[in-house]
mmCIF file of C-alpha atoms in Angstrom:
data_model
loop_
_atom_site.group_PDB
_atom_site.id
_atom_site.type_symbol
_atom_site.label_atom_id
_atom_site.label_comp_id
_atom_site.label_asym_id
_atom_site.label_seq_id
_atom_site.Cartn_x
_atom_site.Cartn_y
_atom_site.Cartn_z
ATOM 1 C CA UNK A 1 -12.215 16.295 -26.382
ATOM 2 C CA UNK A 2 -10.622 12.945 -25.582
ATOM 3 C CA UNK A 3 -6.969 12.143 -26.171
ATOM 4 C CA UNK A 4 -3.861 10.345 -24.935
ATOM 5 C CA UNK A 5 -1.761 12.151 -22.337
ATOM 6 C CA UNK A 6 1.427 13.954 -23.254
ATOM 7 C CA UNK A 7 4.455 14.839 -21.127
ATOM 8 C CA UNK A 8 3.233 18.386 -20.561
ATOM 9 C CA UNK A 9 -0.031 17.018 -19.080
ATOM 10 C CA UNK A 10 1.757 15.324 -16.191
ATOM 11 C CA UNK A 11 1.351 18.110 -13.614
ATOM 12 C CA UNK A 12 -2.350 18.577 -14.307
ATOM 13 C CA UNK A 13 -2.910 14.820 -14.288
ATOM 14 C CA UNK A 14 -1.091 14.445 -10.965
ATOM 15 C CA UNK A 15 -3.096 17.307 -9.455
ATOM 16 C CA UNK A 16 -6.393 15.734 -10.536
ATOM 17 C CA UNK A 17 -5.296 12.351 -9.180
ATOM 18 C CA UNK A 18 -4.422 13.864 -5.789
ATOM 19 C CA UNK A 19 -7.676 15.854 -5.665
ATOM 20 C CA UNK A 20 -9.716 12.682 -6.153
ATOM 21 C CA UNK A 21 -7.678 10.013 -4.351
ATOM 22 C CA UNK A 22 -5.402 11.916 -1.967
ATOM 23 C CA UNK A 23 -1.767 11.013 -1.461
ATOM 24 C CA UNK A 24 1.177 13.014 -2.726
ATOM 25 C CA UNK A 25 2.038 14.452 -6.108
ATOM 26 C CA UNK A 26 5.091 12.186 -6.307
ATOM 27 C CA UNK A 27 2.978 9.059 -5.790
ATOM 28 C CA UNK A 28 0.630 10.263 -8.515
ATOM 29 C CA UNK A 29 3.542 10.896 -10.884
ATOM 30 C CA UNK A 30 4.932 7.403 -10.217
ATOM 31 C CA UNK A 31 1.555 5.862 -11.007
ATOM 32 C CA UNK A 32 1.110 7.905 -14.171
ATOM 33 C CA UNK A 33 4.654 7.678 -15.486
ATOM 34 C CA UNK A 34 5.823 4.275 -14.237
ATOM 35 C CA UNK A 35 2.855 2.078 -13.349
ATOM 36 C CA UNK A 36 0.883 3.075 -16.450
ATOM 37 C CA UNK A 37 3.161 5.102 -18.709
ATOM 38 C CA UNK A 38 1.817 8.391 -20.073
ATOM 39 C CA UNK A 39 1.051 6.831 -23.454
ATOM 40 C CA UNK A 40 -1.428 4.598 -21.595
ATOM 41 C CA UNK A 41 -3.207 7.479 -19.823
ATOM 42 C CA UNK A 42 -6.361 8.830 -21.449
ATOM 43 C CA UNK A 43 -7.985 12.140 -20.557
ATOM 44 C CA UNK A 44 -10.980 14.357 -21.227
ATOM 45 C CA UNK A 45 -10.810 18.133 -21.673
ATOM 46 C CA UNK A 46 -13.452 20.843 -21.699
ATOM 47 C CA UNK A 47 -12.633 24.440 -22.608
ATOM 48 C CA UNK A 48 -8.952 23.631 -22.321
ATOM 49 C CA UNK A 49 -9.328 22.235 -18.797
ATOM 50 C CA UNK A 50 -8.674 18.628 -17.828
ATOM 51 C CA UNK A 51 -11.829 17.168 -16.306
ATOM 52 C CA UNK A 52 -11.283 13.376 -16.241
ATOM 53 C CA UNK A 53 -8.607 10.743 -16.748
ATOM 54 C CA UNK A 54 -7.866 7.068 -16.407
ATOM 55 C CA UNK A 55 -4.782 4.861 -16.548
ATOM 56 C CA UNK A 56 -4.976 1.851 -18.866
ATOM 57 C CA UNK A 57 -2.112 -0.166 -17.375
ATOM 58 C CA UNK A 58 -0.911 -2.897 -19.785
ATOM 59 C CA UNK A 59 -1.604 -6.429 -18.510
ATOM 60 C CA UNK A 60 -1.957 -9.941 -19.864
ATOM 61 C CA UNK A 61 -4.442 -12.696 -19.066
ATOM 62 C CA UNK A 62 -4.308 -16.178 -20.568
ATOM 63 C CA UNK A 63 -1.795 -14.908 -23.092
ATOM 64 C CA UNK A 64 -4.111 -12.105 -24.239
ATOM 65 C CA UNK A 65 -3.193 -8.418 -24.121
ATOM 66 C CA UNK A 66 -5.421 -6.078 -22.177
ATOM 67 C CA UNK A 67 -5.489 -3.165 -19.765
ATOM 68 C CA UNK A 68 -6.099 -2.651 -16.062
ATOM 69 C CA UNK A 69 -8.071 0.553 -15.512
ATOM 70 C CA UNK A 70 -6.637 2.362 -12.524
ATOM 71 C CA UNK A 71 -7.000 5.892 -11.178
ATOM 72 C CA UNK A 72 -10.349 6.415 -12.897
ATOM 73 C CA UNK A 73 -11.246 9.959 -11.852
ATOM 74 C CA UNK A 74 -13.498 12.872 -12.764
ATOM 75 C CA UNK A 75 -13.228 16.400 -11.425
ATOM 76 C CA UNK A 76 -15.821 16.879 -8.676
ATOM 77 C CA UNK A 77 -17.815 19.597 -10.464
ATOM 78 C CA UNK A 78 -18.092 17.471 -13.634
ATOM 79 C CA UNK A 79 -19.421 14.237 -12.184
ATOM 80 C CA UNK A 80 -22.772 12.922 -13.332
ATOM 81 C CA UNK A 81 -22.506 14.540 -16.770
ATOM 82 C CA UNK A 82 -21.511 11.440 -18.734
ATOM 83 C CA UNK A 83 -17.874 12.446 -19.166
ATOM 84 C CA UNK A 84 -16.438 9.224 -17.738
ATOM 85 C CA UNK A 85 -18.918 7.153 -19.754
ATOM 86 C CA UNK A 86 -17.622 8.772 -22.923
ATOM 87 C CA UNK A 87 -13.970 8.558 -21.845
ATOM 88 C CA UNK A 88 -14.394 4.826 -21.197
ATOM 89 C CA UNK A 89 -15.848 4.385 -24.688
ATOM 90 C CA UNK A 90 -13.000 6.368 -26.242
ATOM 91 C CA UNK A 91 -10.407 4.363 -24.300
ATOM 92 C CA UNK A 92 -11.914 1.069 -25.398
ATOM 93 C CA UNK A 93 -11.797 2.172 -29.035
ATOM 94 C CA UNK A 94 -8.147 3.195 -28.739
ATOM 95 C CA UNK A 95 -7.130 -0.029 -26.991
ATOM 96 C CA UNK A 96 -8.875 -2.153 -29.594
ATOM 97 C CA UNK A 97 -6.803 -0.407 -32.245
ATOM 98 C CA UNK A 98 -3.720 -1.461 -30.255
ATOM 99 C CA UNK A 99 -4.782 -5.093 -30.497
ATOM 100 C CA UNK A 100 -6.058 -5.478 -26.943
ATOM 101 C CA UNK A 101 -9.000 -7.747 -26.174
ATOM 102 C CA UNK A 102 -10.165 -6.837 -22.677
ATOM 103 C CA UNK A 103 -10.050 -4.419 -19.761
ATOM 104 C CA UNK A 104 -10.207 -5.232 -16.050
ATOM 105 C CA UNK A 105 -10.749 -3.026 -13.028
ATOM 106 C CA UNK A 106 -11.529 -3.052 -9.311
ATOM 107 C CA UNK A 107 -14.440 -0.750 -8.410
ATOM 108 C CA UNK A 108 -13.486 1.673 -5.651
ATOM 109 C CA UNK A 109 -16.825 1.138 -3.884
ATOM 110 C CA UNK A 110 -19.761 -1.252 -3.906
ATOM 111 C CA UNK A 111 -21.967 1.310 -5.636
ATOM 112 C CA UNK A 112 -19.647 1.485 -8.647
ATOM 113 C CA UNK A 113 -20.258 -2.137 -9.652
ATOM 114 C CA UNK A 114 -23.561 -1.080 -11.210
ATOM 115 C CA UNK A 115 -21.964 1.956 -12.875
ATOM 116 C CA UNK A 116 -19.439 -0.233 -14.668
ATOM 117 C CA UNK A 117 -21.948 -2.984 -15.385
ATOM 118 C CA UNK A 118 -24.069 -0.425 -17.238
ATOM 119 C CA UNK A 119 -20.997 0.303 -19.357
ATOM 120 C CA UNK A 120 -20.291 -3.251 -20.453
ATOM 121 C CA UNK A 121 -18.290 -4.720 -17.587
ATOM 122 C CA UNK A 122 -19.201 -7.907 -15.728
ATOM 123 C CA UNK A 123 -18.171 -9.256 -12.350
ATOM 124 C CA UNK A 124 -15.101 -11.503 -12.188
ATOM 125 C CA UNK A 125 -12.198 -12.488 -9.929
ATOM 126 C CA UNK A 126 -14.302 -13.031 -6.797
ATOM 127 C CA UNK A 127 -12.561 -13.653 -3.467
ATOM 128 C CA UNK A 128 -13.094 -15.813 -0.374
ATOM 129 C CA UNK A 129 -12.246 -14.566 3.112
ATOM 130 C CA UNK A 130 -12.131 -16.597 6.332
ATOM 131 C CA UNK A 131 -10.153 -17.044 9.539
ATOM 132 C CA UNK A 132 -8.175 -19.972 10.920
ATOM 133 C CA UNK A 133 -6.227 -20.722 14.042
ATOM 134 C CA UNK A 134 -2.550 -21.385 13.337
ATOM 135 C CA UNK A 135 -1.028 -24.450 14.955
ATOM 136 C CA UNK A 136 2.372 -24.240 16.564
ATOM 137 C CA UNK A 137 5.093 -26.014 14.600
ATOM 138 C CA UNK A 138 8.691 -25.190 15.479
ATOM 139 C CA UNK A 139 9.867 -27.274 12.518
ATOM 140 C CA UNK A 140 8.057 -25.219 9.866
ATOM 141 C CA UNK A 141 10.687 -23.867 7.485
ATOM 142 C CA UNK A 142 10.337 -20.731 5.379
ATOM 143 C CA UNK A 143 12.141 -17.576 4.354
ATOM 144 C CA UNK A 144 10.921 -14.051 4.944
ATOM 145 C CA UNK A 145 11.136 -10.960 2.723
ATOM 146 C CA UNK A 146 13.569 -12.435 0.208
ATOM 147 C CA UNK A 147 11.170 -12.172 -2.739
ATOM 148 C CA UNK A 148 12.016 -9.521 -5.339
ATOM 149 C CA UNK A 149 9.588 -7.951 -7.801
ATOM 150 C CA UNK A 150 10.772 -10.370 -10.461
ATOM 151 C CA UNK A 151 10.488 -13.200 -7.957
ATOM 152 C CA UNK A 152 6.890 -12.258 -7.154
ATOM 153 C CA UNK A 153 6.005 -12.422 -10.828
ATOM 154 C CA UNK A 154 7.708 -15.809 -11.131
ATOM 155 C CA UNK A 155 5.827 -17.141 -8.091
ATOM 156 C CA UNK A 156 2.555 -15.925 -9.569
ATOM 157 C CA UNK A 157 3.314 -17.618 -12.890
ATOM 158 C CA UNK A 158 4.072 -20.879 -11.110
ATOM 159 C CA UNK A 159 1.200 -20.966 -8.631
ATOM 160 C CA UNK A 160 -1.416 -18.786 -10.393
ATOM 161 C CA UNK A 161 -0.816 -19.127 -14.141
ATOM 162 C CA UNK A 162 -4.374 -17.930 -14.858
ATOM 163 C CA UNK A 163 -3.768 -14.596 -13.102
ATOM 164 C CA UNK A 164 -3.832 -11.087 -14.513
ATOM 165 C CA UNK A 165 -0.146 -10.190 -14.958
ATOM 166 C CA UNK A 166 1.386 -6.745 -14.780
ATOM 167 C CA UNK A 167 4.598 -5.783 -16.527
ATOM 168 C CA UNK A 168 7.922 -5.809 -14.583
ATOM 169 C CA UNK A 169 7.688 -2.115 -13.665
ATOM 170 C CA UNK A 170 4.208 -2.740 -12.315
ATOM 171 C CA UNK A 171 5.444 -5.472 -9.991
ATOM 172 C CA UNK A 172 8.197 -3.184 -8.700
ATOM 173 C CA UNK A 173 5.650 -0.551 -7.696
ATOM 174 C CA UNK A 174 3.249 -3.123 -6.213
ATOM 175 C CA UNK A 175 5.953 -4.752 -4.097
ATOM 176 C CA UNK A 176 7.344 -1.383 -2.990
ATOM 177 C CA UNK A 177 3.836 -0.334 -1.980
ATOM 178 C CA UNK A 178 3.237 -3.554 -0.038
ATOM 179 C CA UNK A 179 6.519 -3.287 1.850
ATOM 180 C CA UNK A 180 5.877 0.389 2.632
ATOM 181 C CA UNK A 181 2.605 -0.623 4.303
ATOM 182 C CA UNK A 182 4.359 -3.259 6.416
ATOM 183 C CA UNK A 183 3.717 -6.425 4.431
ATOM 184 C CA UNK A 184 5.825 -9.546 4.943
ATOM 185 C CA UNK A 185 6.362 -12.267 2.337
ATOM 186 C CA UNK A 186 6.825 -15.812 3.624
ATOM 187 C CA UNK A 187 7.981 -18.375 1.069
ATOM 188 C CA UNK A 188 9.470 -21.836 0.560
ATOM 189 C CA UNK A 189 9.672 -24.347 -2.278
ATOM 190 C CA UNK A 190 5.995 -25.243 -1.872
ATOM 191 C CA UNK A 191 4.388 -21.817 -1.899
ATOM 192 C CA UNK A 192 4.276 -18.270 -0.633
ATOM 193 C CA UNK A 193 2.081 -15.882 1.290
ATOM 194 C CA UNK A 194 1.881 -12.131 1.779
ATOM 195 C CA UNK A 195 0.599 -10.950 5.146
ATOM 196 C CA UNK A 196 0.232 -7.968 7.444
ATOM 197 C CA UNK A 197 0.542 -8.260 11.225
ATOM 198 C CA UNK A 198 -2.411 -6.438 12.733
ATOM 199 C CA UNK A 199 -2.521 -6.705 16.518
ATOM 200 C CA UNK A 200 -3.419 -10.342 17.264
ATOM 201 C CA UNK A 201 -4.080 -11.375 13.646
ATOM 202 C CA UNK A 202 -1.965 -12.192 10.620
ATOM 203 C CA UNK A 203 -3.902 -10.919 7.624
ATOM 204 C CA UNK A 204 -2.897 -12.967 4.585
ATOM 205 C CA UNK A 205 -3.837 -10.943 1.505
ATOM 206 C CA UNK A 206 -2.405 -13.604 -0.807
ATOM 207 C CA UNK A 207 -1.588 -17.273 -0.251
ATOM 208 C CA UNK A 208 -0.620 -19.940 -2.766
ATOM 209 C CA UNK A 209 0.764 -23.391 -2.001
ATOM 210 C CA UNK A 210 0.883 -27.008 -3.139
ATOM 211 C CA UNK A 211 -2.119 -28.036 -1.063
ATOM 212 C CA UNK A 212 -3.638 -27.229 2.321
ATOM 213 C CA UNK A 213 -0.821 -28.715 4.393
ATOM 214 C CA UNK A 214 1.812 -26.717 2.508
ATOM 215 C CA UNK A 215 -0.222 -23.549 3.121
ATOM 216 C CA UNK A 216 -0.529 -24.404 6.804
ATOM 217 C CA UNK A 217 3.250 -24.786 7.073
ATOM 218 C CA UNK A 218 3.738 -21.294 5.671
ATOM 219 C CA UNK A 219 1.339 -19.925 8.267
ATOM 220 C CA UNK A 220 3.020 -21.944 11.005
ATOM 221 C CA UNK A 221 6.373 -20.424 10.072
ATOM 222 C CA UNK A 222 4.763 -16.978 10.229
ATOM 223 C CA UNK A 223 3.339 -17.793 13.666
ATOM 224 C CA UNK A 224 6.766 -18.872 14.875
ATOM 225 C CA UNK A 225 8.228 -15.580 13.650
ATOM 226 C CA UNK A 226 5.513 -13.282 14.999
ATOM 227 C CA UNK A 227 3.915 -15.155 17.913
ATOM 228 C CA UNK A 228 0.460 -14.514 16.398
ATOM 229 C CA UNK A 229 -1.878 -17.505 16.560
ATOM 230 C CA UNK A 230 -4.746 -16.554 14.241
ATOM 231 C CA UNK A 231 -4.883 -15.770 10.525
ATOM 232 C CA UNK A 232 -7.459 -14.017 8.373
ATOM 233 C CA UNK A 233 -6.978 -15.259 4.817
ATOM 234 C CA UNK A 234 -8.185 -13.901 1.493
ATOM 235 C CA UNK A 235 -8.052 -16.250 -1.493
ATOM 236 C CA UNK A 236 -9.359 -16.252 -5.015
ATOM 237 C CA UNK A 237 -12.830 -17.769 -4.930
ATOM 238 C CA UNK A 238 -11.737 -20.654 -7.184
ATOM 239 C CA UNK A 239 -8.448 -21.447 -5.449
ATOM 240 C CA UNK A 240 -8.107 -25.084 -4.370
ATOM 241 C CA UNK A 241 -6.884 -24.235 -0.868
ATOM 242 C CA UNK A 242 -9.251 -24.792 2.060
ATOM 243 C CA UNK A 243 -12.227 -25.557 -0.139
ATOM 244 C CA UNK A 244 -15.530 -24.807 1.527
ATOM 245 C CA UNK A 245 -14.093 -22.158 3.841
ATOM 246 C CA UNK A 246 -15.176 -18.554 3.560
ATOM 247 C CA UNK A 247 -17.901 -16.590 1.868
ATOM 248 C CA UNK A 248 -17.525 -15.418 -1.703
ATOM 249 C CA UNK A 249 -17.333 -11.648 -2.170
ATOM 250 C CA UNK A 250 -17.233 -9.469 -5.264
ATOM 251 C CA UNK A 251 -13.889 -7.957 -6.164
ATOM 252 C CA UNK A 252 -13.096 -7.186 -9.824
ATOM 253 C CA UNK A 253 -14.754 -6.769 -13.209
ATOM 254 C CA UNK A 254 -13.871 -7.419 -16.842
ATOM 255 C CA UNK A 255 -15.004 -6.011 -20.168
ATOM 256 C CA UNK A 256 -14.445 -8.075 -23.294
ATOM 257 C CA UNK A 257 -13.706 -5.985 -26.364
ATOM 258 C CA UNK A 258 -14.706 -8.751 -28.768
ATOM 259 C CA UNK A 259 -15.203 -12.497 -28.225
ATOM 260 C CA UNK A 260 -15.571 -13.356 -24.506
ATOM 261 C CA UNK A 261 -13.326 -16.019 -22.975
ATOM 262 C CA UNK A 262 -13.647 -18.080 -19.812
ATOM 263 C CA UNK A 263 -12.333 -16.274 -16.703
ATOM 264 C CA UNK A 264 -14.224 -18.297 -14.099
ATOM 265 C CA UNK A 265 -11.001 -19.603 -12.557
ATOM 266 C CA UNK A 266 -8.882 -16.526 -13.258
ATOM 267 C CA UNK A 267 -7.284 -14.547 -10.460
ATOM 268 C CA UNK A 268 -6.609 -10.852 -9.879
ATOM 269 C CA UNK A 269 -5.275 -9.361 -6.673
ATOM 270 C CA UNK A 270 -2.765 -6.825 -5.304
ATOM 271 C CA UNK A 271 -3.013 -4.487 -8.274
ATOM 272 C CA UNK A 272 -1.865 -1.428 -6.311
ATOM 273 C CA UNK A 273 -5.360 -1.406 -4.813
ATOM 274 C CA UNK A 274 -4.487 -2.001 -1.144
ATOM 275 C CA UNK A 275 -5.322 0.891 1.171
#
């Protein structure tokens, strides 16, 4: 039996989420109730027992309504029996009735790309990763950690208008999660970056700016703040910054519910997927 979650399913859903992904029950409840909303959680039951679930978090892309599949999980003793295949098909049918036109997701492991491809998804939202030395520039100006959840969404809309967008509650949870893991946001009128300081490296997990020099100034301000002289940068594969640098790597996937549309230059990142 496949159905949409109800309030009285929350404890069982949270327990299944923790069994599969770890973490705490409270984190699971926040994801189910706030990030997704229980009316966007779909589940499978057998003999009155919950055996699989997934969150279909509402998103938009190029003005189209869709869902971001998150927390896709099957009880360990039920894997390999086709339950998730059927739950994915049921979810797609329900979302189409709601007027949605696509679903996106980030496979939890390399092996899952083929699993989802066999179920109608295709690769999208590739990334580029590379390293650069950061020049010293005492005149580089930027602000740190002044970006709110609403501000992050506004920055994304300005610098990455072809991105997959969460709703406001989603950005609150994403930003809270990033800050809890030690992220820093550096920003000025020409761009912004989100980075983690890891020993002798600044790991930029997102960076948008009005050209290479503007991006370098953001990194130079971060160097001045931290004393770290090297950056490892992850960008969308089609971003115009530092063209030619880095090797493309797979990241996300998309399933079109009806007519496909061009997502070659679309961007998806920081969807509560950072470990």
